[in-house]
Coordinates of C-alpha atoms and ligand atoms in Angstrom, one line a residue:
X1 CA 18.9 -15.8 -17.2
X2 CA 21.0 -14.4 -14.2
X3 CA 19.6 -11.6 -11.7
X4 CA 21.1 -9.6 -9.4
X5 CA 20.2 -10.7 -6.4
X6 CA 18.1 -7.9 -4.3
X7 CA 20.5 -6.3 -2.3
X8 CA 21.6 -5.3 -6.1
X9 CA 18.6 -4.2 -7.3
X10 CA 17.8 -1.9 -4.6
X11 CA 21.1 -0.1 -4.6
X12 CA 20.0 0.3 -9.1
X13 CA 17.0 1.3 -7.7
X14 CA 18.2 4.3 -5.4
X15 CA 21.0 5.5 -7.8
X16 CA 18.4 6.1 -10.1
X17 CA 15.6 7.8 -8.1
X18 CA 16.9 9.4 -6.1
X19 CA 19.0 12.3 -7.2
X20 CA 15.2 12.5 -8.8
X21 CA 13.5 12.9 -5.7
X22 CA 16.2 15.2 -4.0
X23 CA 16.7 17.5 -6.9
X24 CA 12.3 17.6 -7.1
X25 CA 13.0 18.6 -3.1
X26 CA 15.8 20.7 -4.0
X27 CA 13.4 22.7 -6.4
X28 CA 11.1 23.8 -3.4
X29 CA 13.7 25.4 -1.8
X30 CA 14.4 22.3 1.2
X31 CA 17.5 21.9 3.2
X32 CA 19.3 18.5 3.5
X33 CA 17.0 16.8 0.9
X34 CA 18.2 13.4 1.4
X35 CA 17.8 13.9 5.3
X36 CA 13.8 15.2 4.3
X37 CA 12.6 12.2 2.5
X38 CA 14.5 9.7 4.6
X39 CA 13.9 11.1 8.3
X40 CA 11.1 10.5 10.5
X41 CA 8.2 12.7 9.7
X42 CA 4.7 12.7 12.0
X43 CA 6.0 9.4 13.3
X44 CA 3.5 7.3 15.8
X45 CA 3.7 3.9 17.0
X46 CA 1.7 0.4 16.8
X47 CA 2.4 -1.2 19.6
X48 CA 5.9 -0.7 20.1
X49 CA 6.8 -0.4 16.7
X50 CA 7.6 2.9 15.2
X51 CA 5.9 3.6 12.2
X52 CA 7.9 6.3 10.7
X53 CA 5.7 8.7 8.3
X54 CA 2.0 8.8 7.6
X55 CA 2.2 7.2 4.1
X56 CA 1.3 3.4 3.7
X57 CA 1.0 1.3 0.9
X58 CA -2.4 -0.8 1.5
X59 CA -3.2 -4.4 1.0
X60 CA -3.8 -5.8 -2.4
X61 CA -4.9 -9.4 -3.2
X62 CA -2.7 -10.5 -6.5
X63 CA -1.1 -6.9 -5.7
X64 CA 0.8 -6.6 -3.0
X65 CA 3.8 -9.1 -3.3
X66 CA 7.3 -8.7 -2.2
X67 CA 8.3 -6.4 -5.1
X68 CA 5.3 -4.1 -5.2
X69 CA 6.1 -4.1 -1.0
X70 CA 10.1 -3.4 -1.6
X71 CA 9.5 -0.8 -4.1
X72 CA 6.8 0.9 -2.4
X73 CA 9.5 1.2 0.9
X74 CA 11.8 2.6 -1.2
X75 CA 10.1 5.1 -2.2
X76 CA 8.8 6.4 1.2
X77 CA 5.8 3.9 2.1
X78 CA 6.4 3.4 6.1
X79 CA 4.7 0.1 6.4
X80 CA 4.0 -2.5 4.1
X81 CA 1.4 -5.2 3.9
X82 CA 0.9 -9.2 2.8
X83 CA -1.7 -9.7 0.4
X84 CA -4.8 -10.9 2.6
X85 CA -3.8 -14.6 3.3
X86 CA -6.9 -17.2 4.6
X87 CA -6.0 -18.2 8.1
X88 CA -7.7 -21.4 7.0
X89 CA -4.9 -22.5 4.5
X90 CA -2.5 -21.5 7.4
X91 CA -3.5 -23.6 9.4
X92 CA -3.7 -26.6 7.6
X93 CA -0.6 -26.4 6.2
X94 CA -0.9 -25.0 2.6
X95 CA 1.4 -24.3 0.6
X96 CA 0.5 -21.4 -1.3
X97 CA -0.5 -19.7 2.1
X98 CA 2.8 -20.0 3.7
X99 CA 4.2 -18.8 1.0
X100 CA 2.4 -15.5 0.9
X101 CA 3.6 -15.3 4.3
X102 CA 7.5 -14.7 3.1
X103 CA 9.2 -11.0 3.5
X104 CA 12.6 -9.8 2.9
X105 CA 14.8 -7.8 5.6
X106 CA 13.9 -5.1 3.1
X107 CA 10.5 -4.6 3.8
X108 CA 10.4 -4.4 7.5
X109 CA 7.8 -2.9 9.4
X110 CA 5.7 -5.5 7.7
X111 CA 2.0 -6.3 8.6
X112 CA 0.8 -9.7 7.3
X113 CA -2.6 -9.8 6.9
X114 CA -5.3 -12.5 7.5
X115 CA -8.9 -13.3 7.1
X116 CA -11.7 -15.7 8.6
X117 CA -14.1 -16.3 10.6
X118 CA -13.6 -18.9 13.8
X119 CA -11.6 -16.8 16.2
X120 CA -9.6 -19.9 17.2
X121 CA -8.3 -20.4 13.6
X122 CA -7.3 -17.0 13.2
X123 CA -5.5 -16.8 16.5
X124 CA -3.9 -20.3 15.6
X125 CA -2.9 -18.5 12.4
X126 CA -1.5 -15.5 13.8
X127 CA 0.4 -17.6 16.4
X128 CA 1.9 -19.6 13.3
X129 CA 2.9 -16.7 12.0
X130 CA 4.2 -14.1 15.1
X131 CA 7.9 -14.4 14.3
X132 CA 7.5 -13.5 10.6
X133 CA 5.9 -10.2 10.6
X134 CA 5.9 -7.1 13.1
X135 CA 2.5 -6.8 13.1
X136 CA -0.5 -8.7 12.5
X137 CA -3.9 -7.6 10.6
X138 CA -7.8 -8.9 10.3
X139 CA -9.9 -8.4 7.8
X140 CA -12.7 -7.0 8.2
X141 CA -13.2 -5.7 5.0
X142 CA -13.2 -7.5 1.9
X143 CA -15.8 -7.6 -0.5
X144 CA -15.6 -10.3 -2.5
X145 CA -18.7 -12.8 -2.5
X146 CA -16.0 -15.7 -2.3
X147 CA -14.6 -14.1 0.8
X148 CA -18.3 -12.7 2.3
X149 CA -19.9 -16.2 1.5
X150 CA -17.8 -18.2 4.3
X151 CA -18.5 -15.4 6.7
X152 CA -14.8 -13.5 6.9
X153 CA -14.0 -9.9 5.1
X154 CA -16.5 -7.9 4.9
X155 CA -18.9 -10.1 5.9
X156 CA -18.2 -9.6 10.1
X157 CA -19.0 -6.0 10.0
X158 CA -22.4 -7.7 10.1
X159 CA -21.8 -9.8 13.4
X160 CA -20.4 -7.6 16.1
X161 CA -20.1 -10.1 18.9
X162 CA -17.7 -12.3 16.2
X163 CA -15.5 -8.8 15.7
X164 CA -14.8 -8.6 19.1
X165 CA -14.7 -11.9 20.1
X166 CA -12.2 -12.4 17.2
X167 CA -9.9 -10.0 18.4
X168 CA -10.1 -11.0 21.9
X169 CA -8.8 -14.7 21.1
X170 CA -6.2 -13.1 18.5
X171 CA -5.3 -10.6 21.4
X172 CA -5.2 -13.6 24.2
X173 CA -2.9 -15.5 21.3
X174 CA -0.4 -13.5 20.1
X175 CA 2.4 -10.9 21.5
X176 CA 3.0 -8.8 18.7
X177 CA 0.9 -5.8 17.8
X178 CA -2.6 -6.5 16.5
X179 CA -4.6 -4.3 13.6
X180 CA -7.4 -4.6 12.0
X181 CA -9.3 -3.2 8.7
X182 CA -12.4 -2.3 8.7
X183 CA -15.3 -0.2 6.3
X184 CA -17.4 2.4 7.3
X185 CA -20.3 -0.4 7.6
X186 CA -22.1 -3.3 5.2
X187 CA -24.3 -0.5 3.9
X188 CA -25.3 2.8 4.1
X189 CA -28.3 1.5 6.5
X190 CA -25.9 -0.3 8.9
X191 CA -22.4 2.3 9.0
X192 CA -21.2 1.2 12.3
X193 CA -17.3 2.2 11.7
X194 CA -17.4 3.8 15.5
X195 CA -18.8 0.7 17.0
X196 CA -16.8 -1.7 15.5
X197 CA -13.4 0.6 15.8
X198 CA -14.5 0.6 19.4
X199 CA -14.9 -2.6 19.8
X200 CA -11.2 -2.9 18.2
X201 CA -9.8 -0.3 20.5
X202 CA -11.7 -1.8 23.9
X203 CA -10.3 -5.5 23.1
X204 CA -7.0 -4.4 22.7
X205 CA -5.8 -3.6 18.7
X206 CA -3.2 -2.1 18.3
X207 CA -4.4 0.7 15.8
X208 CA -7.2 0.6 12.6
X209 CA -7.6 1.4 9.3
X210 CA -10.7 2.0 7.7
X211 CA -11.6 2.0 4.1
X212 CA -13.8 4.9 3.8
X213 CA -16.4 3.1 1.7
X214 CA -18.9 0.1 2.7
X215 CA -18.7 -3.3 2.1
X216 CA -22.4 -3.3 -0.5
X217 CA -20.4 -0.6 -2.0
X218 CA -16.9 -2.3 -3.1
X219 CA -15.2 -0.4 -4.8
X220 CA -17.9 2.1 -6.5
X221 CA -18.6 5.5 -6.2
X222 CA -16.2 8.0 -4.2
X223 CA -14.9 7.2 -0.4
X224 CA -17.0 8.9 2.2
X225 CA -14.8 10.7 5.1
X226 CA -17.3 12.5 6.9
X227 CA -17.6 9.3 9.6
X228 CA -14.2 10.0 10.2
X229 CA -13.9 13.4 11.2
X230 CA -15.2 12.7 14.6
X231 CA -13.7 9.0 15.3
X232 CA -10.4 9.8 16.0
X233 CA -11.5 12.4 19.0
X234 CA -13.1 9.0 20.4
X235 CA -10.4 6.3 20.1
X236 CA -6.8 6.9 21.3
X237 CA -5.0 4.5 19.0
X238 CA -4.0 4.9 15.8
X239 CA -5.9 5.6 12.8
X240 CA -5.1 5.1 9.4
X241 CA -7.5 6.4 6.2
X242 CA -8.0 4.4 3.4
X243 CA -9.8 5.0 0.1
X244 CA -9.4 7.0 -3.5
X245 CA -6.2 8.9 -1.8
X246 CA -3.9 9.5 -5.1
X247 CA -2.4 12.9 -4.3
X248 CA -0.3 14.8 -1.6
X249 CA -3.1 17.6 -1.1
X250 CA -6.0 15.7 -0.3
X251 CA -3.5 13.1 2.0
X252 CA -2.0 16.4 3.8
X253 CA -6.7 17.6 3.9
X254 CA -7.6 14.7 5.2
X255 CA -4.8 14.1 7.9
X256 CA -5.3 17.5 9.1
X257 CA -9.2 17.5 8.9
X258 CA -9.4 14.2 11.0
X259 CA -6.5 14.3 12.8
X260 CA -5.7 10.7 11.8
X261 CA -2.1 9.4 12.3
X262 CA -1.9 7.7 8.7
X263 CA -3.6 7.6 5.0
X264 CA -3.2 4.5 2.6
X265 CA -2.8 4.5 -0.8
X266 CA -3.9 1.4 -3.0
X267 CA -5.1 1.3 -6.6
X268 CA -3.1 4.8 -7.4
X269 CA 0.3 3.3 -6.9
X270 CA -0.2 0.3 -8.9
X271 CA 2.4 0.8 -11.8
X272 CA 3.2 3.7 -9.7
X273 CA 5.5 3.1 -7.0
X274 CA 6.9 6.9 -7.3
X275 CA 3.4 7.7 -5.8
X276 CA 4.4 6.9 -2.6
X277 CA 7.4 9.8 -2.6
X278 CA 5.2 11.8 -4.5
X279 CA 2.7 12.0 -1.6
X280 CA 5.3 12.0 1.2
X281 CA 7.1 15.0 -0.5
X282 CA 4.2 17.0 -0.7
X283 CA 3.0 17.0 2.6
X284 CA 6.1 17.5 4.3
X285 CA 6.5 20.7 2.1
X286 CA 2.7 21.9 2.3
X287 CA 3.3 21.2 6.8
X288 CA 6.2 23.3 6.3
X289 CA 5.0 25.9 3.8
X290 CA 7.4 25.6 1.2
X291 CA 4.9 25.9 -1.9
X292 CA 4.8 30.0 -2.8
X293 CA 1.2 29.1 -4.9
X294 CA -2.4 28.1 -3.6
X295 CA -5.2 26.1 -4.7
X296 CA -5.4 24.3 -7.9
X297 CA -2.5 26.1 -10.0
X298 CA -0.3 24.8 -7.2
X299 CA -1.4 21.0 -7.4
X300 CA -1.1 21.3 -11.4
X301 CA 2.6 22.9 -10.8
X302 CA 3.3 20.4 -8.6
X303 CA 2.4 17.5 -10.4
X304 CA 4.1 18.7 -13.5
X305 CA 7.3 19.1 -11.2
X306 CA 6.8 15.5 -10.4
X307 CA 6.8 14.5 -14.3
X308 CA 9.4 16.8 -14.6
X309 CA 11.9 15.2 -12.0
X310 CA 10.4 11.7 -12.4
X311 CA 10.6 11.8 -16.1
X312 CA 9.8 8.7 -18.2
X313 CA 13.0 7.5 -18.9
X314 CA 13.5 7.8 -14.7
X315 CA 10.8 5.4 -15.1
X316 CA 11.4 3.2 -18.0
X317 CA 15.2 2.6 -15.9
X318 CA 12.8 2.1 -12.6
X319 CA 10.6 -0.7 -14.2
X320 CA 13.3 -3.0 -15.4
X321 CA 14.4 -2.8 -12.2
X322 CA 10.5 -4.0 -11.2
X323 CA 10.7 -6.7 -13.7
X324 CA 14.4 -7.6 -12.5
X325 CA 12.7 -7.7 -9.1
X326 CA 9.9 -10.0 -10.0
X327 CA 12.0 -12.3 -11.7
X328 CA 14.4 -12.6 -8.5
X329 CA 11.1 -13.8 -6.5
X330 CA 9.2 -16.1 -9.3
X331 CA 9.8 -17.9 -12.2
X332 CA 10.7 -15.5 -15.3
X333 CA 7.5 -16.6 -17.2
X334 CA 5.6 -15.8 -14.3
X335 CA 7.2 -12.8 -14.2
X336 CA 7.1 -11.5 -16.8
X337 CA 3.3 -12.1 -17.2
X338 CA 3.0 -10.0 -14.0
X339 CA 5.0 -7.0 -15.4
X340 CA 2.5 -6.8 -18.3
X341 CA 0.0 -5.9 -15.8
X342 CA 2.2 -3.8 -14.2
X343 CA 3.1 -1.9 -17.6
X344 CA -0.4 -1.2 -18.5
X345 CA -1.0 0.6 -15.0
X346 CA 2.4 2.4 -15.2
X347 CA 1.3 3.9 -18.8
X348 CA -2.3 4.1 -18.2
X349 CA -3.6 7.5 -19.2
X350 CA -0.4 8.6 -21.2
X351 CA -1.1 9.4 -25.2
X352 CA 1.3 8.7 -27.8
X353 CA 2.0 5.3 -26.7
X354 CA -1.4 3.2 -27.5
X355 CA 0.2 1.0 -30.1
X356 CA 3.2 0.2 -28.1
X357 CA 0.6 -0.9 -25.2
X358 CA -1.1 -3.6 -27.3
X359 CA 2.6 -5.0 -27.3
X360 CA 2.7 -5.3 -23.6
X361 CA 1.1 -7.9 -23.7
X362 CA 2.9 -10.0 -25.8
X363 CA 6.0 -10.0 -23.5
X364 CA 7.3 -13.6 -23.0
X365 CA 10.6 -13.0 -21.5
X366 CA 13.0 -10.6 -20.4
X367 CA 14.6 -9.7 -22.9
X368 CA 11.5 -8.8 -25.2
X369 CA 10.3 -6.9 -22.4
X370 CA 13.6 -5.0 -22.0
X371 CA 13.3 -4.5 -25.6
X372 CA 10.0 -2.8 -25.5
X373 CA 10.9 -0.8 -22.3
X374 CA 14.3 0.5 -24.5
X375 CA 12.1 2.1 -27.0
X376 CA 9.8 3.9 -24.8
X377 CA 12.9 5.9 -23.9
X378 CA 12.7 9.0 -25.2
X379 CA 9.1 9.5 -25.6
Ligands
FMN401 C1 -7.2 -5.4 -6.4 C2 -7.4 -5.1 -4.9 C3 -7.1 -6.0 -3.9 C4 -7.3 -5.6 -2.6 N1 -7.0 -6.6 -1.6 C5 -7.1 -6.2 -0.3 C6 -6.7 -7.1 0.7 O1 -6.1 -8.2 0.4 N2 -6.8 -6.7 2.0 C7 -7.4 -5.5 2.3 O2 -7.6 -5.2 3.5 N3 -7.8 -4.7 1.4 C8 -7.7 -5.0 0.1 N4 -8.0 -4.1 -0.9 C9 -8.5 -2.7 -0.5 C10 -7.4 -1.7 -0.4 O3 -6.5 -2.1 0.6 C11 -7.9 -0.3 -0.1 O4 -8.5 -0.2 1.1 C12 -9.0 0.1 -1.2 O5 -8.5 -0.2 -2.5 C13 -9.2 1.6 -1.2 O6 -8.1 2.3 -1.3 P1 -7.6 3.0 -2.8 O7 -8.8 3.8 -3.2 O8 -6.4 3.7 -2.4 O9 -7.4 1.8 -3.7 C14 -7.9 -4.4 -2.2 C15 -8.2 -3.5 -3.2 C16 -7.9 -3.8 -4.6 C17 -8.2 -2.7 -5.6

């Protein structure tokens, strides 16, 4: 079957969300709505490169590929992450690693993200890799025992010395501005998130972000912020929160409580893409005091705006346009097997629809998937 090529795609994309988006700004009473959700808002820098609002999309293994990255910039995510790539593979040549490594014009700032152990790899990596990305992130997070097993992710947080002597070769290596990721700690006898982020800051990264959870923890129980509040008033570079942030009014909480210059959003804005205006919107009209309600009737009134504007056929049109997307990039089989995860996360949650979800995933092709998609219009 034919695509459009991406350039194409992205213009379908914008004709279709956003008269959505300006007409949900319109709503609260917002000059210029175009202007609102495309201009700078609370913009800092990494390094010298401008990171435009606070709201980032976060790095997700089997996640976080060039479509989920290009949709998540169109709808308002400021900078964009790889999936974490092993510097191993890098460096001897794999194939499947370098090919993580590809992003279009259309996803620029990007951050590719690495993991390991042996500082010289990593900086060998990085090096390999300075004139594809903008900026360049370490792991120091990752729980997986595949991952924690050979010493890299999450595993560091454990060995200080390595953190910073890690950075410190990456640092010596490469030109472009370095990050890293870290937890609050390995467990809740060991938090350490102030050493380690000052370990970052004193060897010369370029900002952090910290998932607010530790490493023995994965992805369990809720994300602990209260070893943030005070961090930021010790580091001078940038700080970016990560962990169970789904909605504009705990994003807008926590920036304000912590003073932090960014918050990421990951799991909520898998199927979800919208989420990333969603969140942008809301904050820029809670800083400027453009909802007339308080406390939980507001948050209610605004997500039902956000239904309301970003209806489901807005969405149905918006996810051919994902599956388009993911065809252009990988075979249409491939593809299309993605989109059925994608599908399942977009209509998680939603009644009505249960027996129509048991067909997602027997989507073989584009057309039976377009087919499906046509007759949740409507609904
Ligand atoms: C499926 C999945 C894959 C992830 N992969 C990565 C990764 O490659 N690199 C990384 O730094 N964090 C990774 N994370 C962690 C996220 O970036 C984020 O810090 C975490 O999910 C907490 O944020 P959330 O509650 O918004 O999802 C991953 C998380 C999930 C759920």
């Amino acid at each position: 079957m034919v695509i459009e090529d991406i350039t194409g795609i992205i213009c379908q994309l914008r004709e279709t969300a956003f008269p959505a988006i300006e007409n949900l700004i319109k709503k609260y009473g917002a000059d210029n709505p175009s202007k609102l959700f495309s201009a700078d808002y609370k913009p800092f820098f990494i390094g010298n490169i401008k990171i435009k609002n606070p709201v980032i999309s976060a790095p997700m293994a089997g996640i976080s590929d060039n479509t989920y990255r290009i949709f998540a910039r169109y709808f308002g995510s400021s900078l964009l992450y790889s999936e974490m790539i092993t510097s191993y593979g890098l460096f001897y040549g794999h194939e499947k690693s370098i090919k993580m490594t590809y992003a279009t014009e259309f996803e620029r700032p990007f951050t590719l993200q690495l993991f390991g152990s042996k500082p010289e790899i990593i900086a060998s990596a990085a090096q390999m890799l300075e004139e594809k990305s903008e900026i360049i992130d370490i792991n120091m997070g990752c729980p997986v025992p595949k991952v924690v097993k050979t010493g890299s992710g999450g595993a560091l947080l454990r060995d200080e010395d390595l953190i910073r002597q890690i950075i410190k070769k990456v640092k010596q290596t490469i030109k472009k501005p370095l990050t890293v990721k870290l937890r609050l700690g390995w467990d809740f006898n060991s938090i350490n998130i102030e050493k380690t982020a000052l370990i970052a800051e004193s060897e010369g990264a370029d900002a952090i972000a910290v998932h607010a959870r530790t490493v023995r923890q994965g992805y369990s129980g809720n994300a602990e912020y209260s070893h943030l509040r005070d961090l930021k008033k010790k580091l001078k570079i940038p700080v970016i929160i990560s962990g169970d942030i789904d909605n504009p009014f705990k994003a807008y909480k926590l920036l304000n409580d912590t003073n932090c210059e960014g918050i990421m959003i990951g799991r909520a804005a898998r199927g979800n893409p919208w989420i990333f205006a969603a969140i942008l919107i809301g904050i820029i009209l809670l800083d400027r005091n453009l909802f007339d309600e308080n406390g939980a009737d507001l948050e209610k009134k605004f997500k039902k705006d956000i239904d309301y504007f970003l209806n489901n056929d807005i969405k149905v049109k918006i996810l051919i346009l994902y599956l388009k997307s993911l065809i252009h990039f990988m075979e249409e089989e491939k593809a299309v097997k993605e989109f059925r995860k994608i599908l399942a996360w977009a209509f998680r949650g939603i009644r009505n629809i249960n027996d129509i979800k048991k067909d997602f995933f027997e989507i073989n092709n584009f057309k039976e998937a377009e087919k499906i998609m046509d007759s949740l219009i409507g609904m």
